[in-house]
Short mmCIF file of C-alpha atoms in Angstrom, two decimals:
data_model
loop_
_atom_site.label_atom_id
_atom_site.label_comp_id
_atom_site.label_asym_id
_atom_site.label_seq_id
_atom_site.Cartn_x
_atom_site.Cartn_y
_atom_site.Cartn_z
CA MET A 2 103.19 195.10 25.95
CA LEU A 3 105.18 191.85 25.90
CA VAL A 4 108.34 193.68 26.87
CA LYS A 5 106.52 195.31 29.76
CA LEU A 6 105.03 191.95 30.78
CA LEU A 7 108.46 190.35 30.77
CA SER A 8 109.87 193.24 32.80
CA LEU A 9 107.16 192.66 35.43
CA LEU A 10 107.94 188.93 35.74
CA ASN A 11 110.69 187.76 38.06
CA ILE A 12 112.14 184.57 39.51
CA VAL A 13 109.70 184.67 42.48
CA HIS A 14 106.76 184.28 40.09
CA ILE A 15 108.29 181.15 38.57
CA VAL A 16 109.03 179.65 41.98
CA LEU A 17 105.50 180.50 43.14
CA LEU A 18 103.99 178.83 40.09
CA PHE A 19 106.15 175.74 40.60
CA THR A 20 105.27 175.54 44.32
CA PHE A 21 101.58 175.99 43.57
CA PHE A 22 101.49 173.12 41.08
CA PHE A 23 103.66 170.96 43.33
CA ALA A 24 101.23 171.49 46.21
CA PHE A 25 98.17 171.16 44.00
CA PHE A 26 99.18 167.81 42.53
CA GLY A 27 101.38 166.52 45.36
CA LEU A 28 99.00 166.99 48.28
CA ASP A 29 95.48 165.65 48.61
CA TRP A 30 92.36 167.47 49.81
CA LYS A 31 91.61 165.28 52.81
CA ASN A 32 94.07 166.93 55.15
CA ARG A 33 93.02 170.36 56.45
CA THR A 34 96.60 171.70 56.58
CA TYR A 35 97.12 170.76 52.94
CA VAL A 36 94.01 172.74 52.04
CA TYR A 37 95.38 175.75 53.96
CA VAL A 38 98.68 175.44 52.08
CA LYS A 39 96.86 175.36 48.75
CA ILE A 40 94.71 178.36 49.69
CA ILE A 41 97.82 180.37 50.66
CA LEU A 42 99.53 179.59 47.37
CA PHE A 43 96.36 180.23 45.37
CA THR A 44 95.89 183.61 47.09
CA PHE A 45 99.48 184.55 46.27
CA LEU A 46 99.03 183.40 42.71
CA CYS A 47 95.87 185.50 42.31
CA ASN A 48 97.58 188.51 43.91
CA GLU A 49 100.60 188.28 41.63
CA THR A 50 98.37 187.86 38.56
CA ILE A 51 96.31 190.93 39.52
CA ASP A 52 99.55 192.78 40.27
CA ILE A 53 100.93 192.01 36.82
CA ILE A 54 97.69 192.94 35.05
CA THR A 55 97.33 196.23 36.96
CA GLY A 56 101.03 196.84 36.39
CA LEU A 57 100.53 196.46 32.65
CA TYR A 58 97.79 199.08 32.63
CA ASN A 59 99.39 201.27 35.32
CA CYS A 60 96.25 201.16 37.47
CA GLY A 61 97.59 199.34 40.52
CA THR A 62 96.20 200.01 43.98
CA GLY A 63 97.07 198.59 47.38
CA ILE A 64 93.68 196.90 47.91
CA ASN A 65 94.56 193.51 46.41
CA MET A 66 97.81 193.40 48.41
CA SER A 67 95.96 194.37 51.60
CA ILE A 68 93.26 191.72 51.11
CA THR A 69 95.88 189.09 50.19
CA ASN A 70 97.81 189.83 53.36
CA LEU A 71 94.67 189.67 55.48
CA ILE A 72 93.82 186.21 54.05
CA HIS A 73 97.47 185.17 54.21
CA PHE A 74 97.92 185.99 57.90
CA SER A 75 94.52 184.56 58.83
CA ILE A 76 95.40 181.21 57.26
CA TRP A 77 98.83 181.13 58.88
CA LEU A 78 97.19 181.77 62.23
CA LEU A 79 94.72 178.96 61.45
CA ILE A 80 97.64 176.61 60.75
CA LEU A 81 99.20 177.67 64.03
CA LYS A 82 95.86 177.02 65.76
CA ASP A 83 96.04 173.30 64.85
CA THR A 84 98.93 172.75 67.26
CA ALA A 85 98.06 175.47 69.77
CA ARG A 86 96.98 174.55 73.28
CA TYR A 87 94.10 177.00 73.40
CA PRO A 88 92.14 176.72 70.12
CA THR A 89 89.32 178.88 71.48
CA LEU A 90 91.74 181.67 72.31
CA MET A 91 93.27 181.27 68.85
CA ASN A 92 89.81 181.56 67.28
CA GLY A 93 89.36 184.81 69.23
CA ILE A 94 92.74 186.07 68.03
CA ILE A 95 91.92 185.20 64.40
CA ILE A 96 88.46 186.81 64.54
CA GLY A 97 89.96 189.87 66.25
CA TYR A 98 92.66 190.12 63.62
CA ILE A 99 90.23 189.83 60.71
CA THR A 100 87.99 192.47 62.31
CA PHE A 101 90.96 194.79 62.76
CA GLY A 102 92.09 194.14 59.18
CA LEU A 103 88.65 194.93 57.73
CA CYS A 104 88.23 198.04 59.91
CA ASN A 105 91.69 199.21 58.89
CA LEU A 106 90.84 198.54 55.23
CA PHE A 107 87.58 200.44 55.21
CA PHE A 108 87.98 203.02 57.96
CA GLY A 109 91.70 203.25 58.65
CA GLU A 110 94.51 203.16 56.13
CA GLY A 111 91.97 202.72 53.34
CA THR A 112 91.62 200.76 50.14
CA VAL A 113 93.95 202.82 48.00
CA HIS A 114 97.22 202.22 49.83
CA PHE A 115 98.74 199.11 51.28
CA ASN A 116 97.64 198.43 54.90
CA TYR A 117 100.89 198.48 56.84
CA TYR A 118 99.36 198.10 60.30
CA THR A 119 97.47 194.94 59.31
CA PHE A 120 100.72 193.38 58.15
CA ILE A 121 102.67 194.37 61.27
CA LEU A 122 99.91 193.24 63.63
CA GLY A 123 99.72 189.91 61.79
CA THR A 124 103.47 189.45 62.16
CA LEU A 125 103.36 190.30 65.87
CA LEU A 126 100.47 187.91 66.56
CA TYR A 127 102.08 185.08 64.60
CA LEU A 128 105.48 185.57 66.26
CA ILE A 129 104.02 185.76 69.78
CA VAL A 130 101.94 182.59 69.40
CA PHE A 131 104.80 180.80 67.62
CA ILE A 132 107.33 181.66 70.35
CA ILE A 133 104.91 180.71 73.17
CA GLU A 134 104.07 177.37 71.53
CA SER A 135 107.72 176.57 70.72
CA PHE A 136 108.79 177.42 74.25
CA TYR A 137 106.01 175.26 75.69
CA HIS A 138 106.95 172.24 73.57
CA LEU A 139 110.66 172.72 74.24
CA ASN A 140 109.99 172.97 77.95
CA LYS A 141 107.93 169.76 77.85
CA GLU A 142 110.62 168.12 75.69
CA HIS A 143 108.13 167.24 72.96
CA PHE A 144 110.89 166.67 70.44
CA SER A 145 108.60 165.08 67.92
CA PHE A 146 106.97 168.51 67.56
CA PHE A 147 110.27 170.11 66.49
CA THR A 148 111.27 167.30 64.17
CA SER A 149 107.87 167.07 62.52
CA ASN A 150 107.02 168.37 59.07
CA HIS A 151 104.39 170.59 60.63
CA TYR A 152 107.08 172.55 62.44
CA ILE A 153 108.84 173.18 59.13
CA LEU A 154 105.56 174.63 57.93
CA LEU A 155 105.25 176.81 61.02
CA VAL A 156 108.81 178.16 60.55
CA THR A 157 108.20 178.86 56.83
CA PRO A 158 106.76 182.40 57.05
CA LEU A 159 108.95 183.68 59.92
CA VAL A 160 111.69 185.31 57.85
CA PHE A 161 109.12 186.60 55.35
CA PHE A 162 107.02 188.24 58.06
CA ILE A 163 109.96 189.70 59.99
CA GLY A 164 111.77 190.94 56.87
CA LEU A 165 108.80 192.76 55.39
CA SER A 166 107.64 194.07 58.77
CA LEU A 167 111.05 195.72 59.20
CA ILE A 168 110.43 197.69 55.99
CA PHE A 169 106.71 198.32 56.46
CA GLY A 170 107.30 199.49 60.03
CA PHE A 171 108.68 202.77 58.64
CA ARG A 172 105.57 203.32 56.45
CA SER A 173 107.76 205.06 53.89
CA ARG A 174 107.24 204.44 50.19
CA SER A 175 110.46 206.22 49.29
CA LEU A 176 112.38 203.98 51.68
CA ASN A 177 111.17 200.92 49.79
CA PHE A 178 112.73 202.23 46.60
CA THR A 179 116.04 203.27 48.14
CA ILE A 180 118.86 201.83 46.04
CA LEU A 181 121.21 199.75 48.19
CA PHE A 182 123.77 198.77 45.56
CA GLY A 183 123.68 198.64 41.78
CA THR A 184 120.03 198.25 40.78
CA PHE A 185 119.03 196.50 43.98
CA ARG A 186 116.37 198.40 45.89
CA LEU A 187 115.67 197.77 49.58
CA TYR A 188 112.22 196.24 49.04
CA LYS A 189 113.43 193.91 46.27
CA THR A 190 116.49 192.79 48.27
CA VAL A 191 114.51 191.89 51.38
CA MET A 192 111.74 190.39 49.23
CA TYR A 193 114.15 188.06 47.43
CA ILE A 194 115.82 186.87 50.65
CA SER A 195 112.45 186.40 52.38
CA ASN A 196 110.96 184.55 49.43
CA ALA A 197 114.04 182.34 49.14
CA PHE A 198 113.44 181.15 52.74
CA TYR A 199 109.68 181.05 52.30
CA TYR A 200 109.48 178.93 49.17
CA SER A 201 112.44 176.71 50.08
CA LEU A 202 110.75 175.67 53.32
CA PHE A 203 107.36 175.44 51.62
CA ASN A 204 108.72 173.09 48.97
CA LEU A 205 110.60 171.10 51.58
CA TYR A 206 107.36 170.66 53.53
CA ILE A 207 105.38 169.66 50.45
CA TYR A 208 108.12 167.25 49.34
CA ARG A 209 108.31 165.55 52.76
CA GLU A 210 104.53 165.27 53.03
CA TYR A 211 104.40 163.95 49.47
CA LYS A 212 107.00 161.27 50.36
CA LYS A 213 105.21 160.43 53.61
CA GLU A 214 101.88 159.99 51.85
CA ARG A 215 103.40 157.57 49.37
CA LEU A 216 105.20 155.39 51.93
CA MET B 30 119.10 209.51 55.32
CA ASN B 31 116.92 206.92 53.59
CA LEU B 32 119.98 204.96 52.53
CA GLU B 33 121.24 204.76 56.10
CA ILE B 34 117.86 203.49 57.30
CA ALA B 35 117.71 201.02 54.41
CA ILE B 36 121.16 199.65 55.26
CA GLY B 37 120.10 199.47 58.91
CA ILE B 38 117.00 197.49 57.92
CA VAL B 39 119.04 195.05 55.83
CA VAL B 40 121.57 194.56 58.65
CA VAL B 41 118.81 193.99 61.22
CA PHE B 42 117.05 191.66 58.83
CA LEU B 43 120.19 189.60 58.26
CA LEU B 44 120.80 189.52 62.01
CA VAL B 45 117.23 188.27 62.58
CA CYS B 46 117.82 185.57 59.95
CA LEU B 47 120.99 184.55 61.77
CA VAL B 48 119.20 184.52 65.12
CA ILE B 49 116.47 182.26 63.69
CA LEU B 50 119.14 179.99 62.21
CA PHE B 51 121.02 179.97 65.50
CA CYS B 52 117.82 179.06 67.42
CA GLY B 53 117.16 176.25 64.96
CA ILE B 54 120.67 174.87 65.39
CA LEU B 55 120.41 175.23 69.17
CA ILE B 56 117.13 173.32 69.30
CA LYS B 57 118.55 170.64 67.00
CA LEU B 58 121.66 170.23 69.19
CA TYR B 59 119.55 170.12 72.34
CA ILE B 60 117.27 167.45 70.87
CA ASN B 61 120.29 165.37 69.78
CA LYS B 62 121.88 165.68 73.20
CA VAL B 63 118.72 164.64 75.04
CA LYS B 64 118.17 161.76 72.62
CA LYS B 65 121.72 160.51 73.17
CA TYR B 66 121.34 160.86 76.92
CA THR B 67 118.04 158.94 76.82
CA GLU B 68 119.68 156.21 74.74
CA VAL B 69 122.50 155.89 77.30
CA ILE B 70 120.00 155.70 80.17
CA PHE B 71 117.93 153.15 78.27
CA GLN B 72 121.01 151.04 77.52
CA LYS B 73 122.08 151.20 81.17
CA ASP B 74 118.60 150.11 82.20
CA LEU B 75 118.74 147.22 79.72
CA ASP B 76 122.17 146.18 81.00
CA PHE B 77 120.93 146.35 84.57
CA GLN B 78 117.90 144.22 83.72
CA LYS B 79 120.14 141.73 81.97
CA THR B 80 122.50 141.50 84.93
CA LEU B 81 119.57 141.20 87.31
CA ASN B 82 118.01 138.40 85.25
CA THR B 83 121.34 136.59 85.02
CA THR B 84 121.81 136.86 88.78
CA ILE B 85 118.27 135.59 89.42
CA LEU B 86 118.90 132.73 87.03
CA GLU B 87 122.19 131.82 88.70
CA THR B 88 120.60 131.97 92.16
CA GLN B 89 117.72 129.78 91.04
CA GLU B 90 120.14 127.32 89.50
CA GLN B 91 122.13 127.18 92.74
CA VAL B 92 118.95 126.57 94.79
CA LEU B 93 117.82 123.84 92.41
CA LYS B 94 121.29 122.31 92.51
CA ASN B 95 121.20 122.24 96.34
CA ILE B 96 117.74 120.64 96.34
CA SER B 97 118.92 118.13 93.75
CA GLN B 98 121.97 117.24 95.84
CA ASP B 99 119.88 116.93 99.00
CA LEU B 100 117.44 114.66 97.21
CA HIS B 101 120.24 112.53 95.83
CA ASP B 102 122.50 112.39 98.87
CA ASP B 103 119.99 112.47 101.72
CA ALA B 104 116.60 111.14 100.61
CA GLY B 105 118.22 108.78 98.10
CA GLN B 106 120.61 107.36 100.71
CA GLN B 107 117.83 106.93 103.22
CA LEU B 108 115.75 105.02 100.69
CA THR B 109 118.76 102.82 99.92
CA TYR B 110 119.11 102.18 103.64
CA ILE B 111 115.36 101.34 103.93
CA ASN B 112 115.70 98.94 101.02
CA PHE B 113 118.78 97.43 102.66
CA GLN B 114 116.78 96.92 105.87
CA LEU B 115 113.90 95.36 103.93
CA GLU B 116 116.30 92.91 102.27
CA HIS B 117 117.66 92.01 105.70
CA LEU B 118 114.12 91.53 107.01
CA LYS B 119 113.35 89.25 104.07
CA LEU B 120 116.40 87.12 104.89
CA ASP B 121 115.64 87.07 108.63
CA ALA B 122 111.95 86.29 108.18
CA PRO B 123 111.39 84.33 104.94
CA GLU B 124 107.69 83.94 105.82
CA LEU B 125 107.25 87.75 105.39
CA GLN B 126 108.92 87.78 101.95
CA LYS B 127 105.62 87.78 100.09
CA GLN B 128 104.28 90.74 102.06
CA LEU B 129 107.56 92.65 101.90
CA GLU B 130 108.11 92.21 98.15
CA PRO B 131 105.62 94.95 97.02
CA VAL B 132 106.99 97.33 99.66
CA SER B 133 110.50 96.69 98.39
CA GLU B 134 109.40 97.32 94.79
CA SER B 135 107.71 100.58 95.82
CA VAL B 136 110.86 101.72 97.57
CA VAL B 137 112.94 100.93 94.47
CA GLN B 138 110.40 102.79 92.30
CA LEU B 139 110.46 105.79 94.68
CA SER B 140 114.24 105.74 94.65
CA LYS B 141 114.25 105.83 90.85
CA SER B 142 111.75 108.69 90.82
CA ILE B 143 113.80 110.72 93.28
CA ARG B 144 116.93 110.09 91.21
CA GLY B 145 115.06 111.22 88.10
CA ILE B 146 113.80 114.40 89.80
CA SER B 147 117.28 115.03 91.18
CA HIS B 148 118.79 114.76 87.69
CA SER B 149 116.03 116.93 86.29
CA LEU B 150 116.74 119.69 88.78
CA ASN B 151 120.49 119.52 88.38
CA THR B 152 122.12 121.05 85.31
CA HIS B 153 125.33 119.14 85.87
CA LEU B 154 124.26 116.45 83.41
CA LEU B 155 123.09 119.10 81.01
CA ARG B 156 126.52 120.68 81.03
CA GLN B 157 128.28 117.34 80.70
CA HIS B 158 126.13 115.92 77.93
CA ASP B 159 123.90 117.99 75.67
CA LEU B 160 120.60 119.80 75.62
CA ILE B 161 118.79 117.46 73.24
CA LYS B 162 119.65 114.42 75.35
CA ALA B 163 118.51 116.21 78.48
CA ILE B 164 115.17 117.11 76.86
CA VAL B 165 114.71 113.55 75.64
CA ALA B 166 115.50 112.26 79.16
CA GLU B 167 113.01 114.71 80.67
CA VAL B 168 110.30 113.60 78.24
CA THR B 169 111.01 109.94 79.07
CA ARG B 170 110.80 110.69 82.78
CA MET B 171 107.47 112.50 82.34
CA GLN B 172 106.08 109.73 80.19
CA ASN B 173 106.90 107.18 82.92
CA ASN B 174 105.19 109.23 85.58
CA SER B 175 101.94 110.23 83.91
CA SER B 176 99.15 108.98 81.72
CA LEU B 177 100.00 111.58 79.07
CA THR B 178 100.94 110.64 75.54
CA ILE B 179 104.00 112.63 74.63
CA ASP B 180 105.16 112.57 71.04
CA LEU B 181 108.68 113.91 70.65
CA LYS B 182 110.15 114.60 67.23
CA VAL B 183 113.77 115.71 67.03
CA VAL B 184 115.16 117.03 63.77
CA GLU B 185 118.91 117.36 64.19
CA ASP B 186 120.49 117.43 60.75
CA ALA B 187 123.69 118.91 62.07
CA LYS B 188 125.13 119.18 65.55
CA LYS B 189 124.34 122.53 67.10
CA THR B 190 126.54 123.97 69.81
CA PHE B 191 124.81 125.82 72.61
CA THR B 192 126.42 127.98 75.25
CA THR B 193 125.95 126.86 78.85
CA GLN B 194 123.55 129.70 79.51
CA GLU B 195 121.52 128.84 76.40
CA GLN B 196 121.32 125.20 77.47
CA ILE B 197 120.15 126.04 80.98
CA VAL B 198 117.60 128.65 79.89
CA ILE B 199 116.12 126.50 77.08
CA TYR B 200 115.96 123.48 79.38
CA ARG B 201 114.27 125.46 82.17
CA ILE B 202 111.78 127.04 79.78
CA PHE B 203 110.96 123.59 78.42
CA GLN B 204 110.44 122.29 81.97
CA GLU B 205 108.25 125.28 82.84
CA ILE B 206 106.09 124.72 79.74
CA MET B 207 105.73 121.02 80.52
CA ASN B 208 104.90 121.72 84.18
CA ASN B 209 102.27 124.26 83.14
CA ILE B 210 100.68 121.68 80.82
CA LEU B 211 100.69 119.05 83.58
CA LYS B 212 99.28 121.46 86.17
CA HIS B 213 96.73 123.47 84.21
CA ALA B 214 96.05 122.20 80.69
CA LYS B 215 94.34 118.86 81.45
CA ALA B 216 95.78 117.62 78.17
CA SER B 217 95.94 114.03 77.02
CA GLN B 218 98.40 114.53 74.17
CA ILE B 219 101.52 116.65 73.85
CA ASN B 220 103.43 117.00 70.60
CA ILE B 221 106.99 118.26 70.85
CA THR B 222 109.02 119.19 67.80
CA LEU B 223 112.64 120.13 68.20
CA THR B 224 114.66 121.45 65.29
CA THR B 225 118.28 122.52 65.61
CA THR B 226 119.22 123.60 62.10
CA PRO B 227 119.36 126.04 60.41
CA PHE B 228 117.85 127.77 63.46
CA PHE B 229 116.83 126.36 66.79
CA SER B 230 113.11 125.89 67.24
CA LEU B 231 111.18 124.12 69.97
CA THR B 232 107.43 123.70 69.56
CA VAL B 233 105.29 122.27 72.33
CA GLN B 234 101.65 121.74 71.46
CA ASP B 235 98.97 120.28 73.71
CA ASN B 236 95.30 119.42 73.25
CA GLY B 237 94.26 120.77 76.66
CA LYS B 238 91.65 123.29 77.69
CA GLY B 239 93.68 126.26 76.49
CA PHE B 240 93.05 129.83 77.59
CA ASP B 241 91.90 133.17 76.30
CA VAL B 242 95.10 135.04 75.44
CA ALA B 243 93.38 138.45 75.54
CA ALA B 244 91.97 137.87 79.02
CA LEU B 245 95.24 136.60 80.44
CA PRO B 246 96.91 138.74 83.13
CA LYS B 247 100.56 139.51 82.41
CA SER B 248 101.97 137.58 85.36
CA THR B 249 99.92 134.40 84.87
CA LEU B 250 101.66 131.07 84.39
CA GLY B 251 105.05 132.64 84.60
CA LEU B 252 104.74 133.42 80.89
CA HIS B 253 106.28 136.81 81.40
CA THR B 254 109.28 135.29 83.16
CA MET B 255 109.73 132.72 80.39
CA ILE B 256 109.65 135.42 77.72
CA GLU B 257 112.18 137.49 79.67
CA ARG B 258 114.44 134.49 80.13
CA ALA B 259 114.26 133.72 76.42
CA ALA B 260 115.18 137.33 75.64
CA LEU B 261 118.17 137.00 77.93
CA ILE B 262 119.75 134.52 75.50
CA ALA B 263 118.40 136.35 72.43
CA TYR B 264 115.59 133.84 71.88
CA HIS B 265 111.94 134.52 71.28
CA LEU B 266 109.05 132.72 72.95
CA GLN B 267 105.59 133.03 71.51
CA TYR B 268 102.35 131.28 72.34
CA GLU B 269 98.98 130.74 70.77
CA SER B 270 95.94 129.50 72.59
CA ALA B 271 92.17 129.50 72.54
CA LEU B 272 89.59 128.08 74.91
CA ASN B 273 89.21 124.29 74.45
CA GLN B 274 91.64 124.33 71.55
CA GLY B 275 94.90 123.67 73.33
CA THR B 276 98.04 125.74 73.52
CA THR B 277 101.13 125.99 71.36
CA PHE B 278 104.46 127.35 72.58
CA ILE B 279 107.20 128.13 70.10
CA LEU B 280 110.71 128.95 71.26
CA THR B 281 113.00 130.19 68.50
CA GLU B 282 116.33 131.91 68.33
CA ASN B 283 116.33 135.45 67.01
CA THR B 284 117.74 135.37 63.53
CA THR B 285 117.94 139.15 63.16
CA THR B 286 120.47 141.19 65.09
#
């Protein structure tokens, strides 16, 4: 059992745990964005824990991953909403996305397998809003927006979303396990690169906010 | 087949990463470039303002110098001539001497006043002698011509050298402050403290009616101009006032660069 547990653990789990505690103790609860950050990390932590437990007993399904992604994308869209010009439109987008995700979960791709379409739609929505907002601020020369910590946070999931969407777009389970070189499978390779970007920027954001709060 | 697709995905993924990185660098470079450009424009604007202020100052000085010379050479000479005529009249008609004596004294007094104003307007003396002496002379002149009590305290532990521009600007600011007090403050007492070392500081405090600083329009009393002039020589002018509690002006040199 212990050997199997150790085989299921990887460097991403350690980094996630570190980031979670850093955010939990480094950021307060007064700021809404900080709460979103903590919820994202907590959701990931719960997902990974469930993943490990189900992995130990070989009873894993895609439902926890699908729900985690639905929450994950919804919160990222909420973070994006804070700087968006049309919050009402963003609310509509978020509600629409959640509705689609739930419909897809119960009536579409189902609860047994991972919901690829929910993930890809989330990525598309996030990228579109992110590009529109960045273009707007660049056009208006709002440089403080690009040099702010909040922008670091907004950039954080980009590589993660794009990288995984490239794989999930094919909807092929066998493709995920294709060996690229040595023991490196496609899914693992992209996952490691994406997570490296994701958690580096997350920690950078938390660190800068932590420093700013204590100035 | 799967391997080819997988490699394709990895390549596209890496390319996307590079594109994101490239966009980030591009935005960063653009921001830096615009910031630098803005700094240059701002510096040019500052330089222009500085040149403009210097030119205005020089023009004003030239106008004051001309008025001073006219007062000294024209009005002063005419008064001397009137006095000369009065002396002649006294000699020609000794019986009128008693009546003419007060007129003669008034003319002499007027002549002295005009000479004083002429010296006050002209910076020639200021350049020849020094700022402290000029301020002391100005205070003496004001004391002679008004019912004000002016208390001047000079603390000059060591001789301080001022540039010509510094001397002129400080002297003119001092005059402007004093004129404002005479015109608007209705004060009966003015306390002036002048310190030269380690840093220059000039404090002028009156017990007049004061004013509400918050309700004061920017252009009033030429305060804005005085502050700008002080900035021109890297000095700082600040003021504190409250209704019926007098006003305090403090002119200091900026000690930080």
